[in-house]
Amino acid sequence: MAMRFLSWKCNFVLCFLFIILCCKGKDSSLTTMKKKEKEVIYSVIQLFVGKWWNGSYLYPDPCGWTPIQGVSCEQYDDGFWYVTTVNFGPVFDNSHMCSRDAKFPQQLFNLKHLKVLSLSSCFLSPTKNPVKLPLSNWDKFSHSLESLTLRSNPGLVGTIPSAIGSLRKLQSLVLLENGLIGKLPPSISNLVRLRQLVLAGNYLVGEVPDNYGGLSELLIFDASRNNLSGVLPSTLGSLDSLLKLDLSNNMLEGKLPKQLGRLKNLTLLDISHNKLRGGLAETLKELAFIKHLVLSNNPLGGDLSGVKWENFLNTETLDLSNIGLEGSVPESMEKMKRLRFLDLSNNNLSGNVSRSLENLTCLGALHVNGNNLTGRLDFSERFYMKMGMRFAAWNNANLCYIVKSKHQVPYGVKPCVQNITISEGFSTVKITEGNHEDSSVVASLGGSGFYGLWWVFTVNGVLNVFLWNMLS
């Protein structure tokens, strides 16, 4: 018994000593970090966060026992740990926030194993603290950097450096909502592993380079909300893997290249708010496979009847607002069985709105406001209740609805005027119903022994009876 207790005690002591050795082994191979690497990350953080930050005191082992918020490390074959991720700004809950006078430190390029760099809301003032995106030294990341995200930095100014084209391992380039100017650098075409290219919300100008068609692995291309101009290159039709193409809110001209019809994996195409022309039928000819199609606010022109809507079986979103459409709304649009959102507003459409659109069982929003539509809306009460304010038909002067419910009616549309004739004996009553702002309802009764009886009442349910001449 005594031997067993002694053996247990020895094992306990050995375990205790092992734990102490591990705790003291901050300089062991498990947590070893080169002094120079440690000094660089301390300096970088201080330039982003502020001089108040005392890294050596608070985080003596950034890659080991005292990790730094927003900083991650990996151990390499030489046994040392290196910084591989730097995140600053409100990206993650534990990330450091940048100071108001943050800089873009050149020391950052000394982190030669850096894979991920994300700076969000770090440079906020283009007037008080403008910070230029460095033009050089990006080649130091050519064998490491996989993701570069600079987001919501209006104070980050200057051009996109051509040297970014040296980042051969880059898979994600997000330069979103900054203050960047100048043209799209053709050198981006060198990033053959790129899967996400987001350049939206800057002040970029010029044309989309032809050689971007060589980014064969690209899934997302978003250059919206810039000042890009010129025609779209046909080479974009070579982006076989592309899922999303958003070039909205620019100044692009000409026609959509028919080569875009090759992008069978494309699910979203948004080219709204540009200057594209060419007619609706010609534009849509090759795009029937797309789920979400937004063409609004372009002077495309054309009419809806020239399109074979039965081919758009997968389309869920179709926005054709303010593109200069004329003609009527064809009943064939009911064949888009997966359609969820249809916007035909602010065009020059005329004629009736067919009740057949009610057959689109997935439809959750229908906008036909701001046209020259006429006639009667004869949708069911259930349709109006389902749509609510998502059914927009106002600003059609000669459009009215047939009253079917007092609880759910199309907003901004007047009730229809209805003529009803009732014959009884020698008497005939003609009733005209309409909205109280536009008309009164008059009934006349005449026959043997009567010179006339006039009844006047309004559609709001208030009945006024006037007796003019009646002979007994």
XYZ file of C-alpha atoms in Angstrom:
472
model
C 0.000 0.000 0.000
C 2.840 2.313 0.951
C 4.646 1.537 -2.305
C 1.538 2.277 -4.302
C 1.100 5.627 -2.519
C 4.758 6.467 -3.091
C 4.444 5.604 -6.779
C 1.356 7.802 -7.107
C 3.136 10.654 -5.330
C 6.119 10.395 -7.662
C 3.893 10.456 -10.709
C 2.130 13.537 -9.358
C 5.435 15.304 -8.771
C 6.647 14.431 -12.264
C 3.427 15.767 -13.814
C 3.709 18.938 -11.762
C 7.316 19.467 -12.853
C 6.336 18.853 -16.489
C 3.605 21.512 -16.300
C 6.034 24.000 -14.742
C 8.598 23.329 -17.461
C 5.939 23.818 -20.149
C 4.764 27.062 -18.594
C 8.320 28.337 -18.388
C 8.971 27.161 -21.899
C 7.711 30.243 -23.638
C 10.980 30.226 -25.522
C 10.596 26.571 -26.436
C 9.974 25.397 -29.968
C 6.219 25.379 -29.322
C 5.987 29.159 -28.919
C 9.278 30.475 -30.300
C 8.949 33.708 -32.270
C 11.878 35.579 -33.745
C 12.653 38.842 -32.003
C 12.562 40.777 -35.278
C 9.120 39.369 -36.182
C 7.846 40.337 -32.738
C 9.208 43.878 -33.042
C 7.624 44.307 -36.475
C 4.136 43.291 -35.371
C 4.423 45.541 -32.286
C 5.378 48.487 -34.503
C 2.628 47.774 -37.049
C -0.083 47.572 -34.400
C 1.089 50.773 -32.747
C 0.858 52.696 -36.042
C -2.668 51.412 -36.606
C -4.009 51.567 -33.053
C -2.020 54.377 -31.454
C 1.104 55.006 -29.417
C -0.732 54.199 -26.205
C -0.545 50.511 -27.099
C 2.225 48.757 -25.146
C 2.567 45.418 -26.880
C 5.754 44.172 -25.235
C 4.182 44.524 -21.795
C 0.672 43.270 -22.537
C 1.520 40.593 -25.111
C 5.012 39.241 -24.477
C 4.200 36.153 -26.565
C 1.926 37.235 -29.493
C 1.940 33.800 -31.110
C 1.773 31.772 -27.939
C 0.420 32.279 -24.454
C -0.670 35.901 -24.955
C -2.196 36.194 -28.454
C -3.049 39.648 -29.808
C -6.574 40.462 -30.908
C -6.855 40.363 -34.688
C -3.459 38.699 -35.122
C -2.934 35.029 -35.968
C 0.254 33.018 -36.410
C 1.445 29.761 -37.915
C 4.499 27.646 -37.241
C 6.786 26.965 -40.214
C 9.333 24.266 -40.976
C 12.156 26.171 -39.297
C 10.355 25.767 -35.963
C 9.546 29.476 -35.595
C 6.130 31.119 -35.475
C 5.251 33.907 -37.908
C 2.353 36.345 -38.241
C -0.019 35.182 -40.999
C -3.162 37.242 -40.326
C -3.666 40.914 -39.457
C -7.211 42.258 -38.959
C -7.944 45.774 -37.744
C -11.291 47.509 -37.474
C -14.793 46.194 -36.668
C -14.289 42.930 -38.564
C -14.287 40.548 -35.610
C -15.406 41.023 -32.028
C -11.868 40.839 -30.686
C -10.171 42.999 -33.338
C -8.433 46.236 -32.418
C -9.963 49.487 -33.647
C -7.789 51.916 -35.575
C -6.987 55.361 -34.191
C -8.024 58.581 -35.912
C -4.471 59.264 -37.037
C -3.729 55.723 -38.220
C -1.012 55.217 -40.830
C -0.340 52.557 -43.434
C 3.021 51.364 -42.103
C 5.785 50.289 -44.443
C 6.896 47.879 -41.693
C 3.873 45.777 -42.648
C 5.756 44.504 -45.691
C 8.334 42.896 -43.391
C 5.766 40.301 -42.327
C 6.847 38.036 -45.151
C 4.541 35.165 -44.207
C 1.399 37.286 -44.133
C -1.563 35.515 -45.764
C -4.522 37.696 -44.741
C -4.616 41.494 -44.402
C -7.906 43.206 -43.544
C -8.250 46.894 -42.668
C -11.788 48.170 -42.086
C -12.753 51.737 -41.089
C -9.136 52.626 -40.365
C -8.772 55.747 -42.540
C -11.921 57.806 -42.209
C -11.123 61.358 -43.305
C -9.970 62.219 -46.845
C -9.316 65.811 -45.718
C -7.968 65.625 -42.144
C -6.016 62.390 -42.428
C -5.663 61.214 -46.044
C -3.571 58.085 -46.364
C -2.200 56.895 -49.705
C -2.184 53.244 -50.585
C 1.492 52.282 -50.970
C 2.517 51.838 -54.598
C 5.528 49.602 -54.002
C 6.760 46.688 -51.875
C 3.728 44.514 -52.648
C 6.055 42.060 -54.328
C 7.282 41.094 -50.827
C 3.918 39.366 -50.375
C 4.070 37.640 -53.754
C 4.555 34.170 -52.238
C 2.279 34.541 -49.203
C -0.693 36.923 -49.401
C -3.968 35.180 -50.242
C -6.569 37.739 -49.139
C -6.415 41.554 -49.172
C -9.407 43.496 -47.852
C -9.439 47.299 -47.534
C -13.002 48.248 -46.671
C -14.868 51.411 -45.633
C -11.813 53.665 -45.670
C -12.865 56.972 -47.291
C -9.546 58.459 -46.220
C -7.583 55.845 -48.177
C -6.739 57.726 -51.356
C -4.549 57.383 -54.419
C -4.580 54.830 -57.207
C -4.665 51.058 -57.131
C -0.990 50.123 -57.408
C 0.017 48.078 -60.412
C 2.340 46.155 -58.103
C -0.700 44.336 -56.700
C -0.449 42.263 -59.865
C 2.606 40.560 -58.313
C 0.469 38.845 -55.645
C 0.359 35.549 -57.512
C -1.283 33.641 -54.627
C -4.064 36.174 -54.084
C -7.539 34.640 -54.111
C -9.584 37.571 -52.788
C -9.062 41.266 -53.547
C -11.645 43.519 -51.887
C -11.112 47.289 -52.202
C -14.587 48.351 -51.128
C -15.842 51.869 -50.356
C -12.542 53.665 -50.171
C -11.345 56.912 -51.749
C -9.386 55.320 -54.575
C -9.108 57.056 -57.950
C -7.607 56.324 -61.365
C -8.053 53.435 -63.765
C -8.369 49.721 -63.202
C -4.820 48.380 -63.457
C -4.411 45.792 -66.250
C -1.887 43.992 -64.013
C -4.774 42.534 -62.006
C -5.095 40.032 -64.848
C -1.909 38.410 -63.490
C -3.833 37.232 -60.411
C -4.783 33.935 -62.027
C -5.946 32.395 -58.724
C -8.334 35.252 -58.003
C -11.849 34.157 -57.063
C -13.255 37.439 -55.741
C -12.610 40.901 -57.190
C -14.566 43.692 -55.472
C -13.701 47.301 -56.367
C -17.070 48.904 -55.619
C -17.718 52.291 -54.065
C -14.609 54.175 -55.166
C -13.929 56.872 -57.790
C -12.387 54.687 -60.464
C -12.556 55.797 -64.103
C -11.832 54.456 -67.560
C -12.732 51.161 -69.189
C -12.776 47.613 -67.913
C -9.507 46.110 -69.238
C -9.875 43.444 -71.923
C -7.408 41.120 -70.228
C -9.659 40.633 -67.178
C -11.254 37.910 -69.269
C -8.268 35.750 -68.391
C -9.297 35.421 -64.723
C -10.674 31.954 -65.309
C -11.287 31.120 -61.627
C -13.143 34.348 -60.845
C -16.501 33.858 -59.085
C -17.417 37.445 -58.147
C -16.633 40.624 -60.074
C -18.106 43.770 -58.530
C -16.955 47.172 -59.802
C -20.231 48.988 -59.089
C -20.574 52.574 -57.841
C -17.615 54.034 -59.694
C -17.223 56.238 -62.782
C -16.270 53.558 -65.281
C -17.037 54.333 -68.927
C -16.736 52.896 -72.416
C -18.144 49.600 -73.670
C -17.963 46.291 -71.900
C -15.269 44.038 -73.378
C -16.487 40.862 -75.041
C -13.692 39.002 -73.233
C -15.837 38.989 -70.089
C -17.652 36.131 -71.800
C -14.601 33.982 -71.048
C -15.133 34.123 -67.272
C -16.601 30.626 -67.234
C -16.762 30.310 -63.427
C -18.397 33.687 -62.799
C -21.427 33.681 -60.477
C -21.968 37.405 -59.913
C -21.276 40.367 -62.216
C -22.177 43.789 -60.819
C -21.220 46.882 -62.839
C -24.140 49.034 -61.753
C -23.957 52.783 -61.129
C -21.278 53.632 -63.664
C -21.282 55.348 -67.072
C -20.942 52.332 -69.336
C -22.188 52.707 -72.900
C -23.029 50.672 -75.979
C -24.587 47.207 -75.975
C -24.160 44.254 -73.714
C -21.740 41.883 -75.458
C -23.559 38.768 -76.642
C -20.614 36.736 -75.344
C -22.086 37.114 -71.836
C -24.501 34.413 -72.944
C -21.677 31.911 -72.489
C -21.619 32.465 -68.716
C -23.956 29.601 -67.862
C -22.911 29.681 -64.176
C -23.862 33.348 -63.830
C -26.715 33.811 -61.355
C -26.725 37.616 -60.936
C -26.166 40.338 -63.526
C -26.650 43.926 -62.392
C -25.853 46.654 -64.917
C -28.402 49.184 -63.689
C -27.775 52.950 -63.739
C -25.583 53.082 -66.833
C -26.023 54.333 -70.419
C -26.507 51.023 -72.193
C -28.596 50.848 -75.382
C -29.598 48.290 -77.967
C -33.208 47.333 -77.257
C -34.616 44.958 -74.682
C -35.107 41.928 -76.929
C -31.552 42.040 -78.243
C -30.158 42.551 -74.736
C -32.036 39.618 -73.218
C -31.533 37.271 -76.143
C -28.684 35.321 -74.556
C -29.516 35.827 -70.860
C -32.563 33.640 -70.249
C -30.646 31.393 -67.837
C -29.895 34.111 -65.233
C -31.753 34.041 -61.907
C -31.382 37.702 -60.952
C -31.329 40.252 -63.777
C -31.275 44.003 -63.084
C -31.246 46.305 -66.134
C -32.998 49.335 -64.651
C -32.149 52.954 -65.458
C -30.595 52.411 -68.868
C -31.924 53.895 -72.152
C -32.373 50.413 -73.631
C -35.813 50.965 -75.201
C -37.897 48.297 -76.885
C -40.996 46.411 -75.811
C -41.900 43.358 -73.762
C -43.705 41.481 -76.511
C -40.489 40.881 -78.467
C -39.078 38.620 -75.755
C -39.779 34.896 -75.415
C -40.606 34.891 -71.722
C -41.273 31.143 -71.730
C -37.485 30.688 -71.908
C -36.920 32.501 -68.600
C -37.836 29.501 -66.468
C -35.171 30.108 -63.795
C -35.543 33.870 -63.452
C -36.464 35.002 -59.927
C -35.693 38.725 -60.091
C -36.401 40.910 -63.132
C -35.955 44.664 -62.829
C -36.766 46.545 -66.047
C -37.723 49.854 -64.476
C -36.983 53.127 -66.274
C -35.482 51.670 -69.444
C -37.836 53.316 -71.979
C -40.182 50.382 -72.561
C -43.237 50.851 -74.801
C -46.183 48.661 -75.751
C -48.237 46.448 -73.468
C -47.586 43.918 -70.732
C -47.899 40.520 -72.456
C -49.745 37.622 -70.848
C -46.789 35.393 -71.738
C -44.935 36.788 -68.725
C -47.025 34.448 -66.586
C -44.798 31.614 -67.841
C -41.892 32.725 -65.623
C -43.037 30.394 -62.872
C -40.151 31.086 -60.488
C -40.433 34.855 -60.676
C -40.430 36.518 -57.251
C -39.842 40.170 -58.105
C -41.007 42.018 -61.228
C -40.424 45.750 -61.688
C -41.758 47.457 -64.830
C -42.164 50.872 -63.271
C -41.433 54.271 -64.819
C -41.665 53.292 -68.469
C -44.118 54.141 -71.273
C -46.165 50.953 -71.095
C -49.803 51.150 -72.161
C -52.831 48.884 -72.325
C -54.225 46.644 -69.613
C -52.533 44.687 -66.845
C -53.629 41.108 -67.328
C -54.942 39.162 -64.363
C -52.865 36.257 -65.662
C -49.900 37.654 -63.695
C -51.710 36.359 -60.646
C -50.723 32.870 -61.844
C -47.135 33.622 -60.842
C -47.462 31.809 -57.526
C -43.968 32.744 -56.314
C -44.429 36.442 -57.046
C -43.905 38.590 -53.968
C -43.615 42.055 -55.526
C -45.082 43.609 -58.687
C -44.319 47.207 -59.678
C -46.101 48.758 -62.677
C -46.344 52.312 -61.355
C -45.402 55.354 -63.422
C -46.656 54.165 -66.817
C -49.587 54.902 -69.171
C -51.572 51.783 -68.277
C -55.334 51.883 -68.689
C -58.379 49.770 -67.968
C -59.321 47.826 -64.896
C -57.250 45.923 -62.374
C -59.211 42.742 -61.801
C -56.930 40.886 -59.404
C -58.489 38.878 -56.603
C -58.774 40.071 -53.041
C -56.327 37.346 -52.073
C -53.745 38.786 -54.481
C -54.064 42.278 -53.008
C -53.770 40.894 -49.484
C -50.698 38.876 -50.396
C -48.937 41.797 -52.059
C -49.942 44.709 -49.859
C -47.720 47.695 -50.587
C -45.460 45.478 -52.705
C -48.041 45.868 -55.480
C -47.355 49.327 -56.932
C -49.661 50.672 -59.629
C -49.932 54.361 -58.831
C -49.183 57.140 -61.334
C -51.236 55.518 -64.104
C -53.868 58.186 -64.766
C -56.370 55.964 -66.583
C -56.001 52.848 -64.481
C -58.635 51.839 -61.947
C -59.539 48.827 -59.833
C -62.782 46.922 -59.402
C -63.927 47.201 -55.813
C -63.868 43.772 -54.197
C -62.750 44.526 -50.681
C -62.975 47.435 -48.317
C -59.897 46.276 -46.428
C -57.215 45.740 -49.075
C -57.111 47.947 -52.182
C -54.203 48.947 -54.471
C -52.635 52.095 -53.082
C -52.907 55.222 -55.221
C -55.369 53.709 -57.740
C -58.940 54.998 -58.021
C -62.008 52.747 -58.063
C -63.496 52.028 -61.473
C -66.666 53.659 -62.851
C -69.290 50.981 -63.437
C -72.536 51.226 -65.413
C -75.275 48.862 -64.267
C -78.735 48.697 -65.882
C -81.695 47.275 -63.915
C -85.107 46.834 -65.587
C -88.220 46.199 -63.540
C -91.722 46.464 -64.986
C -92.092 49.757 -66.771
C -89.123 51.241 -64.916
C -85.456 51.328 -65.887
C -82.679 52.275 -63.464
C -79.174 53.148 -64.707
C -76.541 53.337 -61.983
C -73.060 54.753 -62.462
C -70.585 54.043 -59.686
C -67.255 55.748 -59.368
C -64.845 57.282 -56.988
C -66.241 60.207 -55.031
C -63.608 62.594 -56.293
C -64.404 62.060 -59.952
C -68.102 61.405 -60.424
C -71.567 61.238 -58.954
C -73.873 58.340 -59.404
C -77.126 59.263 -61.157
C -80.244 57.135 -61.492
C -83.283 58.144 -63.534
C -86.691 56.579 -63.288
C -89.373 57.243 -65.893
C -92.599 55.696 -67.236
C -96.319 56.129 -67.585
C -97.558 58.855 -65.249
C -94.045 60.093 -64.353
C -92.071 63.021 -65.690
C -88.873 61.914 -63.892
C -87.160 60.822 -60.718
C -83.411 61.527 -60.145
C -81.397 59.795 -57.492
C -77.848 60.991 -56.803
C -75.452 59.209 -54.474
C -71.697 58.708 -54.089
C -69.588 55.545 -53.835
C -68.605 56.198 -50.229
C -71.977 54.884 -49.168
C -73.723 58.223 -48.498
C -77.066 58.297 -50.381
C -78.599 61.643 -51.334
C -82.086 61.562 -52.857
C -83.460 64.476 -54.832
C -87.058 64.451 -56.009
C -87.625 66.944 -58.832
C -90.935 66.330 -60.592
C -93.370 63.577 -59.861
C -97.068 63.458 -60.774
C -99.403 61.408 -58.663
